[in-house]
C-alpha positions as a Python dict, from the first residue, in 0.01 Angstrom:
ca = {
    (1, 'X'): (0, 0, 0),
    (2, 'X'): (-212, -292, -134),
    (3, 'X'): (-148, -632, 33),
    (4, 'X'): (-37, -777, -327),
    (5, 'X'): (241, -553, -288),
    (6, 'X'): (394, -688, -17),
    (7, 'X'): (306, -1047, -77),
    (8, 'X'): (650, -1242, -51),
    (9, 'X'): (761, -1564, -228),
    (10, 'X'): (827, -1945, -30),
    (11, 'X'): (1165, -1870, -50),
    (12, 'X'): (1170, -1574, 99),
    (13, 'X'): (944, -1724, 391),
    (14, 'X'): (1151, -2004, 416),
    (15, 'X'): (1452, -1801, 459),
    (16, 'X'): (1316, -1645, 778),
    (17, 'X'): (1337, -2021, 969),
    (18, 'X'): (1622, -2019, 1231),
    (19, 'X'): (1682, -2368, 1119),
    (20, 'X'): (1649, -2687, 873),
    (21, 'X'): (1431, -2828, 1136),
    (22, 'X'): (1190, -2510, 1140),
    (23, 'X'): (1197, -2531, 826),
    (24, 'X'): (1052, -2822, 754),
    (25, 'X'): (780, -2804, 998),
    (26, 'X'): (694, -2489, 835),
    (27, 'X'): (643, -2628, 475),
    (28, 'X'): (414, -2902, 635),
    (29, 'X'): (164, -2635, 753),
    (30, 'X'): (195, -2432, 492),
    (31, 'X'): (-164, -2613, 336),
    (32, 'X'): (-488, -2514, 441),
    (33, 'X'): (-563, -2806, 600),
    (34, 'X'): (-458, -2709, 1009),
    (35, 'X'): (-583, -2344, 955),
    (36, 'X'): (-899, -2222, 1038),
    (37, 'X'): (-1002, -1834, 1047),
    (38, 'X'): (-713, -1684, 858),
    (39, 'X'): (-706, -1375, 749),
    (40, 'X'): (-496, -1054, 647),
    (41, 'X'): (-518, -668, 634),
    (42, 'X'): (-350, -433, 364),
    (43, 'X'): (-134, -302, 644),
    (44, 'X'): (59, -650, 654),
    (45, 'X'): (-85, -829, 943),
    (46, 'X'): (-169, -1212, 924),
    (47, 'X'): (-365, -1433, 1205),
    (48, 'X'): (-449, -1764, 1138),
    (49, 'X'): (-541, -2032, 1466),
    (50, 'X'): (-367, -2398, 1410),
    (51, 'X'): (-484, -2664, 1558),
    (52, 'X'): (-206, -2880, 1706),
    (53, 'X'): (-242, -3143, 1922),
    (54, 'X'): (-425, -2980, 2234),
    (55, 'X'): (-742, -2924, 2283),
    (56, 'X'): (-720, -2560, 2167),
    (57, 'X'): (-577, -2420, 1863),
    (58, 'X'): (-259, -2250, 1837),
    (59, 'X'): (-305, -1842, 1799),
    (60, 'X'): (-54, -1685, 1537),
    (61, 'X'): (-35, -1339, 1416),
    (62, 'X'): (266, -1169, 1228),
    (63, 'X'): (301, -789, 1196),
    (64, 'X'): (491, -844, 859),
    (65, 'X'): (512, -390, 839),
    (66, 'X'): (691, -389, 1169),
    (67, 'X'): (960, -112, 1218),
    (68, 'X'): (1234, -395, 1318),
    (69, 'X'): (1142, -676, 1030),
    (70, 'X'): (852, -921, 1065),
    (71, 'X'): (719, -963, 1432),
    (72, 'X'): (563, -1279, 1560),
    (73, 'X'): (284, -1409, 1804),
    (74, 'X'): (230, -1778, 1865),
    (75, 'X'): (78, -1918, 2168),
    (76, 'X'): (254, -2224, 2136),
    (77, 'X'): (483, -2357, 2331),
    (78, 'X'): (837, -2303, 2153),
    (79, 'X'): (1103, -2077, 2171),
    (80, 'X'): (1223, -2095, 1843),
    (81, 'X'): (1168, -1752, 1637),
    (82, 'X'): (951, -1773, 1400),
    (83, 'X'): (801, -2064, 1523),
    (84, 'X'): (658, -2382, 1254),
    (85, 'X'): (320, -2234, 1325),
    (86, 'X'): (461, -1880, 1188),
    (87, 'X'): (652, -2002, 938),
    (88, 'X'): (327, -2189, 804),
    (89, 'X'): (78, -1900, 817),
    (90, 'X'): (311, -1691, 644),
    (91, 'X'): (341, -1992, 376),
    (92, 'X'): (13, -2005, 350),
    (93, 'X'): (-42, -1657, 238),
    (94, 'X'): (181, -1609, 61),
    (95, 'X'): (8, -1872, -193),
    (96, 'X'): (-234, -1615, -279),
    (97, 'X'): (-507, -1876, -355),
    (98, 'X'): (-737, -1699, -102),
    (99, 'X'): (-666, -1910, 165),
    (100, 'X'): (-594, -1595, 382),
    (101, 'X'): (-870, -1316, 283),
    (102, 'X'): (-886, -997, 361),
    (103, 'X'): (-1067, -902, 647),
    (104, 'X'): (-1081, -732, 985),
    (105, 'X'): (-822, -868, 1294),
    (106, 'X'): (-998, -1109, 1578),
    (107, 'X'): (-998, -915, 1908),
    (108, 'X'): (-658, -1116, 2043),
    (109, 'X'): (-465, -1038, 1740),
    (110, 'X'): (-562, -674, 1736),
    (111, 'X'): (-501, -627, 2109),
    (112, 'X'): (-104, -805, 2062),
    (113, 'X'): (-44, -553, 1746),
    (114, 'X'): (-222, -205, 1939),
    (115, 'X'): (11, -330, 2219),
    (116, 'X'): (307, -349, 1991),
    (117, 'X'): (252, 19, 1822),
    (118, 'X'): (141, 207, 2170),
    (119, 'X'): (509, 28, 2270),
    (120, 'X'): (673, 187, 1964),
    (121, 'X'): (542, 498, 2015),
    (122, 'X'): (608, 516, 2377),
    (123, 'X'): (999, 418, 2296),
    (124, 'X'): (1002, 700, 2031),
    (125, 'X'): (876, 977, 2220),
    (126, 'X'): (1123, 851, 2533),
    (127, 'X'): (1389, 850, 2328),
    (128, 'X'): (1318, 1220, 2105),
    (129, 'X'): (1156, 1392, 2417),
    (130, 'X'): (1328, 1620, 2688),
    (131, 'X'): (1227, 1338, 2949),
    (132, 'X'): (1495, 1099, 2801),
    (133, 'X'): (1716, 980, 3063),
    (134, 'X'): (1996, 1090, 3125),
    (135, 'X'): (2354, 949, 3029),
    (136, 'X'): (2566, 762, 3246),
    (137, 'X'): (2863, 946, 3434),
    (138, 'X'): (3096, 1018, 3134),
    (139, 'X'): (3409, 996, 3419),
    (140, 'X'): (3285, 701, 3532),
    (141, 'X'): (3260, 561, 3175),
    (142, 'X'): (3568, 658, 3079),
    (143, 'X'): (3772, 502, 3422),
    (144, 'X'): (3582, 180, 3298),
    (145, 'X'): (3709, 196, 2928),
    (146, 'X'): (4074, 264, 3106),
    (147, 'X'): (4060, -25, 3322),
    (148, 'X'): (3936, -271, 3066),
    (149, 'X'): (4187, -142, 2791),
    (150, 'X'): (4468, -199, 3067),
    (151, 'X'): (4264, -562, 3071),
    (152, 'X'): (4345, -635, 2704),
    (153, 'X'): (4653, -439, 2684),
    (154, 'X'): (4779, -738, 2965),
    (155, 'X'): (4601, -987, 2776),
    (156, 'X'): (4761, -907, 2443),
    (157, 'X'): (5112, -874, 2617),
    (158, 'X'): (5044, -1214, 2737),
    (159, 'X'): (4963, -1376, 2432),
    (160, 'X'): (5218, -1211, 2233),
    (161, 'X'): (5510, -1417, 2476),
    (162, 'X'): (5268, -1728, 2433),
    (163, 'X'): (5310, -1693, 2044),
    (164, 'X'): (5686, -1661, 2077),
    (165, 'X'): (5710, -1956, 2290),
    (166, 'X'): (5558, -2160, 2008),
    (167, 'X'): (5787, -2060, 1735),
    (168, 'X'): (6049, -2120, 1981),
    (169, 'X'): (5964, -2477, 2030),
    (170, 'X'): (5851, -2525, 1673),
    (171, 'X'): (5518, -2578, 1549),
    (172, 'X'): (5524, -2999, 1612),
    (173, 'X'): (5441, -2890, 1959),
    (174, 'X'): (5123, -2770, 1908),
    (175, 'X'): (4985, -3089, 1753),
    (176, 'X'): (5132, -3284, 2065),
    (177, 'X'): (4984, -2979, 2339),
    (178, 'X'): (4658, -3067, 2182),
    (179, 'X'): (4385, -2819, 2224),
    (180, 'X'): (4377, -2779, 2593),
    (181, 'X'): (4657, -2542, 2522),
    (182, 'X'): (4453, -2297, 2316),
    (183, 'X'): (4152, -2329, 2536),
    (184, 'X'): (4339, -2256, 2805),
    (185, 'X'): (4497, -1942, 2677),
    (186, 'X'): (4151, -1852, 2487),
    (187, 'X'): (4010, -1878, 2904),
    (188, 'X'): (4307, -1598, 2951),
    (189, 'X'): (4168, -1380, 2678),
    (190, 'X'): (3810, -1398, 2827),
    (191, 'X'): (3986, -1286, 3159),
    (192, 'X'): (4128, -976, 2998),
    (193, 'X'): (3807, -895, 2818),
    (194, 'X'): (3878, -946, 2468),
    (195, 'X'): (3642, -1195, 2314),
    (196, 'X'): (3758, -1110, 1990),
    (197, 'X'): (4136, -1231, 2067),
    (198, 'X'): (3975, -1576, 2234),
    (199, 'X'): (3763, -1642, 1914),
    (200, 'X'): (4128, -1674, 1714),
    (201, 'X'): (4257, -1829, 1956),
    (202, 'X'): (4003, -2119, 1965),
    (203, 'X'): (4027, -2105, 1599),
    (204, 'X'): (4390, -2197, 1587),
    (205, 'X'): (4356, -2464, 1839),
    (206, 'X'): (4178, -2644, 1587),
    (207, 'X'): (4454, -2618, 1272),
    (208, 'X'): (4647, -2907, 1403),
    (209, 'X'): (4414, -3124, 1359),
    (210, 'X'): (4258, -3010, 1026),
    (211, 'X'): (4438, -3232, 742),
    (212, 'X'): (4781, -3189, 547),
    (213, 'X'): (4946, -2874, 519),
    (214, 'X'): (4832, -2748, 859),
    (215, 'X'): (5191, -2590, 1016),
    (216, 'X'): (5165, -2335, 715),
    (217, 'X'): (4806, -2272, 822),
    (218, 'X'): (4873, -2251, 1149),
    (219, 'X'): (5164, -2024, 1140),
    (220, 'X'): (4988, -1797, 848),
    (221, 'X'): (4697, -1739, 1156),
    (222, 'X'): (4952, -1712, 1454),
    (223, 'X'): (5110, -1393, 1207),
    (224, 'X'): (4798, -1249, 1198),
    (225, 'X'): (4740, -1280, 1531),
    (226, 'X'): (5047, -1118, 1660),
    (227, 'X'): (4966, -847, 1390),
    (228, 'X'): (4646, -790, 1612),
    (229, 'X'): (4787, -802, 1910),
    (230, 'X'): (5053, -525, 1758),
    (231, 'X'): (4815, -350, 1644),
    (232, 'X'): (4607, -258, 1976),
    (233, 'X'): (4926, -199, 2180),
    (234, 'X'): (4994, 66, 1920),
    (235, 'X'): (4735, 169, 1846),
    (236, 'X'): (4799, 538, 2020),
    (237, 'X'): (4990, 512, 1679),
    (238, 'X'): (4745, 418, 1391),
    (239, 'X'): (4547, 627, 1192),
    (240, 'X'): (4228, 700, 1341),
    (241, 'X'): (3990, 428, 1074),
    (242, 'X'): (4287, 130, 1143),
    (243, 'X'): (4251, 216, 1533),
    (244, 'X'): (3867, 179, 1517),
    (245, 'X'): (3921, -138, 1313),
    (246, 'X'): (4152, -309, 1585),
    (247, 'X'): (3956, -202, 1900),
    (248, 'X'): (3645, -388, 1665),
    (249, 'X'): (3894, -702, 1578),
    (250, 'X'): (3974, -737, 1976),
    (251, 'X'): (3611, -752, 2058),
    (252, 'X'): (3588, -386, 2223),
    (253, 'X'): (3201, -243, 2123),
    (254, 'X'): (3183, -18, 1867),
    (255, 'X'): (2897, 263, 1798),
    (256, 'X'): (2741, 341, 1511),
    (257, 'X'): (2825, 727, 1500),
    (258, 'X'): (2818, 765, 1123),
    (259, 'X'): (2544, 1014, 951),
    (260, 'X'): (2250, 841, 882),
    (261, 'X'): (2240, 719, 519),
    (262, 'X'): (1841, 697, 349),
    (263, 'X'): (1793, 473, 58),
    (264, 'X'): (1583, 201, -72),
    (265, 'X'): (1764, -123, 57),
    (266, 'X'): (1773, -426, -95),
    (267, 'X'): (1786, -768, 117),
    (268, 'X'): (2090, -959, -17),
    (269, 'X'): (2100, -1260, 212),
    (270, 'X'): (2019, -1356, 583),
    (271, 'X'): (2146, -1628, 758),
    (272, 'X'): (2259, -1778, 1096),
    (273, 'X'): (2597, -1868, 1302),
    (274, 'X'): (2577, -2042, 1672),
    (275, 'X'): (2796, -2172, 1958),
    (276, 'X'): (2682, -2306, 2269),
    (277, 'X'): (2616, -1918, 2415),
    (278, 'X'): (2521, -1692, 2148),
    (279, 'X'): (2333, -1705, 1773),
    (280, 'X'): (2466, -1404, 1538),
    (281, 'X'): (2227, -1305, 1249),
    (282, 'X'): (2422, -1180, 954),
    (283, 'X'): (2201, -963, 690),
    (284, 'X'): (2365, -811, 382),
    (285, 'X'): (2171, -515, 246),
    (286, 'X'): (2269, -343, -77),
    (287, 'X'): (2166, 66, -125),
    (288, 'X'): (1997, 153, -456),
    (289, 'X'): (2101, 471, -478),
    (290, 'X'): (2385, 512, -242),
    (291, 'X'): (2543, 168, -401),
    (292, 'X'): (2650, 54, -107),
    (293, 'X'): (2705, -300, 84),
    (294, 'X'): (2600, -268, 435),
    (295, 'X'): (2580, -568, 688),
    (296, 'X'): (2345, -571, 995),
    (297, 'X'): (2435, -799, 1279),
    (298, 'X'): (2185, -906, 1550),
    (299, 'X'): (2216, -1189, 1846),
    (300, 'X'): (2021, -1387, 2020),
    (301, 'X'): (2061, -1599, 2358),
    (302, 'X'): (2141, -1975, 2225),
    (303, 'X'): (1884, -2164, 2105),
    (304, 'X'): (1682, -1883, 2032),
    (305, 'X'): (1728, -1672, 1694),
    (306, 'X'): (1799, -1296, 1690),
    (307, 'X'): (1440, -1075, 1610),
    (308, 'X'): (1550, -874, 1379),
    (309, 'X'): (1473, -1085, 1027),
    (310, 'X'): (1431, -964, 664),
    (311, 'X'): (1286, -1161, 376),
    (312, 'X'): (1580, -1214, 112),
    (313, 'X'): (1498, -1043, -237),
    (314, 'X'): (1235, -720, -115),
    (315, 'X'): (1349, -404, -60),
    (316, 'X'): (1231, -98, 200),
    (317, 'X'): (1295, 253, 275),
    (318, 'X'): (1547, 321, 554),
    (319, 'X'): (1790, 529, 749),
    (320, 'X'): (2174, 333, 804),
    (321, 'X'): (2447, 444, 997),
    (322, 'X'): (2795, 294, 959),
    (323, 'X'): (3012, 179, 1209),
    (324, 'X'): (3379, 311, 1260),
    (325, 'X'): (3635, 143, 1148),
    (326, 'X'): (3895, 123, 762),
    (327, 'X'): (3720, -160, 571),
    (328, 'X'): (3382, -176, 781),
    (329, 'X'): (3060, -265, 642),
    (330, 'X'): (2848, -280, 937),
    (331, 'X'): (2557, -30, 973),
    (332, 'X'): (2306, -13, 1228),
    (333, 'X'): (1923, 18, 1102),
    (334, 'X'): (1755, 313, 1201),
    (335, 'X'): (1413, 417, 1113),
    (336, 'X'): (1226, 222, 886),
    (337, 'X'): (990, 403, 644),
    (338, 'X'): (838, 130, 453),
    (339, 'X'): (788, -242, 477),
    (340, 'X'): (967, -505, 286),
    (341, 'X'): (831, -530, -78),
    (342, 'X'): (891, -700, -396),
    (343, 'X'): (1204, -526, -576),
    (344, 'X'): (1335, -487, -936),
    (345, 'X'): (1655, -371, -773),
    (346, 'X'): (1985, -569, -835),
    (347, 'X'): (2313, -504, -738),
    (348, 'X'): (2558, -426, -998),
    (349, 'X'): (2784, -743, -1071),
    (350, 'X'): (3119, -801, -1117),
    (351, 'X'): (3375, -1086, -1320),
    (352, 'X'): (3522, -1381, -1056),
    (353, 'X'): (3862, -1186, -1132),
    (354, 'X'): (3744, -899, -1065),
    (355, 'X'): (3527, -1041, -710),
    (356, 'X'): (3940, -1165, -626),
    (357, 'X'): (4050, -830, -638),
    (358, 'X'): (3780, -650, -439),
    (359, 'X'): (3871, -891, -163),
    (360, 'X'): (4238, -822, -210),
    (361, 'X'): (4181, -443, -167),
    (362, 'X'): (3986, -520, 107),
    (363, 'X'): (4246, -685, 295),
    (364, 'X'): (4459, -330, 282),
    (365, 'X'): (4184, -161, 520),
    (366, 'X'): (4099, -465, 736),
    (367, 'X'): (4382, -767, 745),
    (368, 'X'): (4188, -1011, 979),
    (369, 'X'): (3892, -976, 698),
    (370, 'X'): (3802, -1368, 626),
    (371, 'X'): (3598, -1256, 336),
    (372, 'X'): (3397, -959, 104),
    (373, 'X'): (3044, -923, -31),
    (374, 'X'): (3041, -949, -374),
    (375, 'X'): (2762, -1000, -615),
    (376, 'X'): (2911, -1250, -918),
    (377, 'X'): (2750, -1139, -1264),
    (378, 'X'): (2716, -1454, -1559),
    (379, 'X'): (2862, -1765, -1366),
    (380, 'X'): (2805, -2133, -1441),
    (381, 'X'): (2875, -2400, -1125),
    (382, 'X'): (3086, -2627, -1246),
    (383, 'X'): (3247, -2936, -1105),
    (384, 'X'): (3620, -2908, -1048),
    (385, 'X'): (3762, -3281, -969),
    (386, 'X'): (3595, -3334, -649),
    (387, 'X'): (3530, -2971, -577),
    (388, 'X'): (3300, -2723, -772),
    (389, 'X'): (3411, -2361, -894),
    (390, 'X'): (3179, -2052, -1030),
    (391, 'X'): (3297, -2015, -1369),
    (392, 'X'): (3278, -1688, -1599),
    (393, 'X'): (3043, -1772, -1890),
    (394, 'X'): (3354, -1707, -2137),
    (395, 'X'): (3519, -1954, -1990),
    (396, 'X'): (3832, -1695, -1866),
    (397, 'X'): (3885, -1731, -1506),
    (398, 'X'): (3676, -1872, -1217),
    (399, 'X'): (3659, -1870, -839),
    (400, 'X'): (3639, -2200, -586),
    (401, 'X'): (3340, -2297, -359),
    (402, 'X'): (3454, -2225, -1),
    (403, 'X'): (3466, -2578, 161),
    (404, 'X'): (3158, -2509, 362),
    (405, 'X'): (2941, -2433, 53),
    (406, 'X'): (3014, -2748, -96),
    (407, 'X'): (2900, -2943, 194),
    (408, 'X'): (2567, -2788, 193),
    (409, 'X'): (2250, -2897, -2),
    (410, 'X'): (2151, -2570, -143),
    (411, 'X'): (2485, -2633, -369),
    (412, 'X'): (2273, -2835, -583),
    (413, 'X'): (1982, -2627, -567),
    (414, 'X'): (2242, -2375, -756),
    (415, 'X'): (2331, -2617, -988),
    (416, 'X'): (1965, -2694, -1077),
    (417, 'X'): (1859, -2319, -1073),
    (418, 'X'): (2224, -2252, -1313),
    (419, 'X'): (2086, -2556, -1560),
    (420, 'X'): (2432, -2492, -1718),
    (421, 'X'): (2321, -2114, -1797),
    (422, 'X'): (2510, -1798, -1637),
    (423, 'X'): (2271, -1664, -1369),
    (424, 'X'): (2395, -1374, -1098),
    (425, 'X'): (2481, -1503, -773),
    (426, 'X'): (2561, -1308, -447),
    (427, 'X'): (2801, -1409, -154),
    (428, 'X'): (3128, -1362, 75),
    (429, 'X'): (3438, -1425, -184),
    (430, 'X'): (3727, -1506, 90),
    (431, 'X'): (4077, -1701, 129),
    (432, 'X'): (3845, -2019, 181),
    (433, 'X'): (3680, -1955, -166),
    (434, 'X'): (3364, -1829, -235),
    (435, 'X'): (3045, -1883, -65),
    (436, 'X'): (2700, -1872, -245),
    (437, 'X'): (2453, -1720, -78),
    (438, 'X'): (2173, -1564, -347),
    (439, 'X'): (2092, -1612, -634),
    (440, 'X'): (1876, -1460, -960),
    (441, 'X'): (1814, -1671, -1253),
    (442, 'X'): (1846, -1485, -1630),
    (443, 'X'): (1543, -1231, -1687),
    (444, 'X'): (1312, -1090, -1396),
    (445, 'X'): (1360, -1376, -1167),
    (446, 'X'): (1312, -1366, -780),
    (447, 'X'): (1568, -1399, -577),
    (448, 'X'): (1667, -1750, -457),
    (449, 'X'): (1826, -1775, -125),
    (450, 'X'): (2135, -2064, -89),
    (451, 'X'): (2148, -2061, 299),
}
């Protein structure tokens, strides 16, 4: 493969950054002007030395063909992934103005990415040889899974009374509790192992205090939570894909046991979510031949963003396998067989009407879902009083902005990408409204990314 081919677009660079801040320090050493010694192979490594404000520059190489998404080497000091220095080097080649030649790796770059393959290898043949290790104790594992289900089954019990309670004493008395009740019952949840239970929990204790209209929100989320809760102590009872979904909902690990899936995947969108202990990466992929929407998540410890990242708009060559669960869309990424490259793939698009319904069928396999991937075909933004809406370009029906899109600056950098012509734009349609995350103008455009 020919470095051309796998030369990537700012946006797509830009969309690696695990923040604004990143971001911007990126674009400023994008130029020429830091770099010295840059250079690139066609096997999609760049190394480029920065000089910052020490005495010696900052090494940088990328392995942009690695088996996990782009890998990174910076001898500066931050722990931010991809660093600015990164960020910049990738920036600057992907100008293509020669400012990063081909030519042959420096000794320290080549020693990081032979490290990095001999690594690979030695993982692969651990993990395919007969020298693997050897499982845990399945009777071990299994008393553990017993003793933590008895953990959430309490928990859930628990909660259940603490929802009755409420209705009991009307809903007025959660605005006066305040949210040291929630926290305090979300701590409970923790206790009994069920992250996923103190997530909603947390989320309700903030209802109260989120504008007119709040009891019906609040007691719309306290049903759905008791239909959780309902759900797992049942659950001897549900069908086997609506079990696997409610063990996932109450924050049990799931595995991702489904035959592997080959195709030539197409990165939809990538973006970020933190709180104070953990950053989830969300990355929608979209199969050309199998059709299908798949979602990778990876985490990283807070303050520092997951590894795993995927330029928006290119497409490679890779095994999936789904998760269990009625309604799931998560995969895991197996082998990889090509890098990320440019793409004429698009996914197939659909009317705002029709986006509504997709989430409403949705909602039958997986009730707690807070929103659907859907890819919007021919939509205008348009303002809608003080709110803006993705209109059908006859005018016909048309779907709110989520609340949190229209906050965000990339709204207008949908507007000025629209002009007041359709264009195709991909995101999570949901209860909330619909969030914008992609975007293609008319023709053979590149893929924008909105967050």
């Amino acid at each position: 493969m020919t470095q051309q081919a796998v030369r990537w677009t700012a946006d797509q660079v830009l969309a690696l950054a695990p923040d604004a801040a990143s971001r911007k320090a990126g674009s400023k050493l994008g130029a020429a002007g830091p770099w010295s010694e840059a250079g690139s192979t066609e096997e999609g490594t760049v190394w480029g030395l920065c000089r910052g404000s020490g005495s010696k520059p900052y090494q940088t190489v990328i392995d942009i063909a690695d088996s996990t998404g782009p890998a990174y080497k910076c001898s500066c000091p931050s722990r931010k992934f991809p660093c600015k220095h990164a960020l910049g080097l990738l920036l600057l080649w992907a100008g293509a103005d020669g400012a990063v030649p081909a030519g042959q790796a420096p000794d320290w770059a080549a020693q990081w990415l032979e490290g990095r393959r001999r690594r690979a290898e030695d993982r692969s043949a651990a993990g395919g040889g007969s020298g693997a290790s050897s499982p845990s104790d399945p009777e071990a594992a299994r008393r553990r899974a017993e003793r933590r289900a008895g953990r959430i089954t309490s928990g859930a019990a628990e909660l259940e009374q603490r929802l009755a309670d409420l209705l009991r004493g009307g809903l007025a008395s959660a605005e006066r509790a305040g949210y040291g009740m929630w926290e305090e019952t979300a701590a409970r949840m923790v206790d009994a192992q069920a992250p996923g239970l103190a997530a909603r929990v947390r989320e309700l204790g903030a209802i109260p205090s989120s504008g007119p209209g709040w009891p019906v929100r609040l007691l719309e989320e306290c049903a759905l939570l008791h239909l959780l809760d309902q759900g797992w102590l049942r659950r001897e009872r549900l069908p086997d894909g609506l079990a696997a979904t409610v063990r996932s909902r109450v924050g049990l690990p799931g595995s991702a046991d489904g035959p592997p899936v080959r195709d030539r995947w197409l990165v939809l969108a990538q973006y970020d979510t933190a709180d104070a202990r953990l950053t989830t990466r969300r990355i929608w992929l979209h199969g050309a031949e199998s059709g299908r929407t798949a979602l990778l998540l990876s985490y990283g410890a807070a303050g520092r963003a997951p590894e795993l990242a995927l330029p928006v708009g290119l497409a490679f060559e890779a095994e999936l396998s789904a998760y269990a669960g009625d309604g799931q869309l998560r995969a895991a990424l197996g082998e990889r067989f090509t890098p990320p490259a440019p793409s004429v793939i698009r996914p197939p698009g659909l009317t705002t009407s029709q986006a509504a319904a997709r989430y409403g069928e949705a909602l039958r396999a997986d009730p707690w879902l807070d929103s659907y991937p859907v890819t919007l075909e021919g939509v205008v933004p348009a303002p809608d009083g003080d709110a803006w809406q993705l209109a059908d370009a006859d005018g016909k029906s048309a779907l709110p902005l989520s609340p949190a899109s229209r906050s965000r600056p990339d709204l207008w950098r949908l507007v000025a990408l629209s002009g007041g012509a359709p264009v195709t734009v991909f995101g999570e349609c949901g209860h909330r409204g619909f969030t914008p995350l992609t975007a293609w103008p008319r023709g053979a455009g590149e893929a924008v990314p909105l967050c």
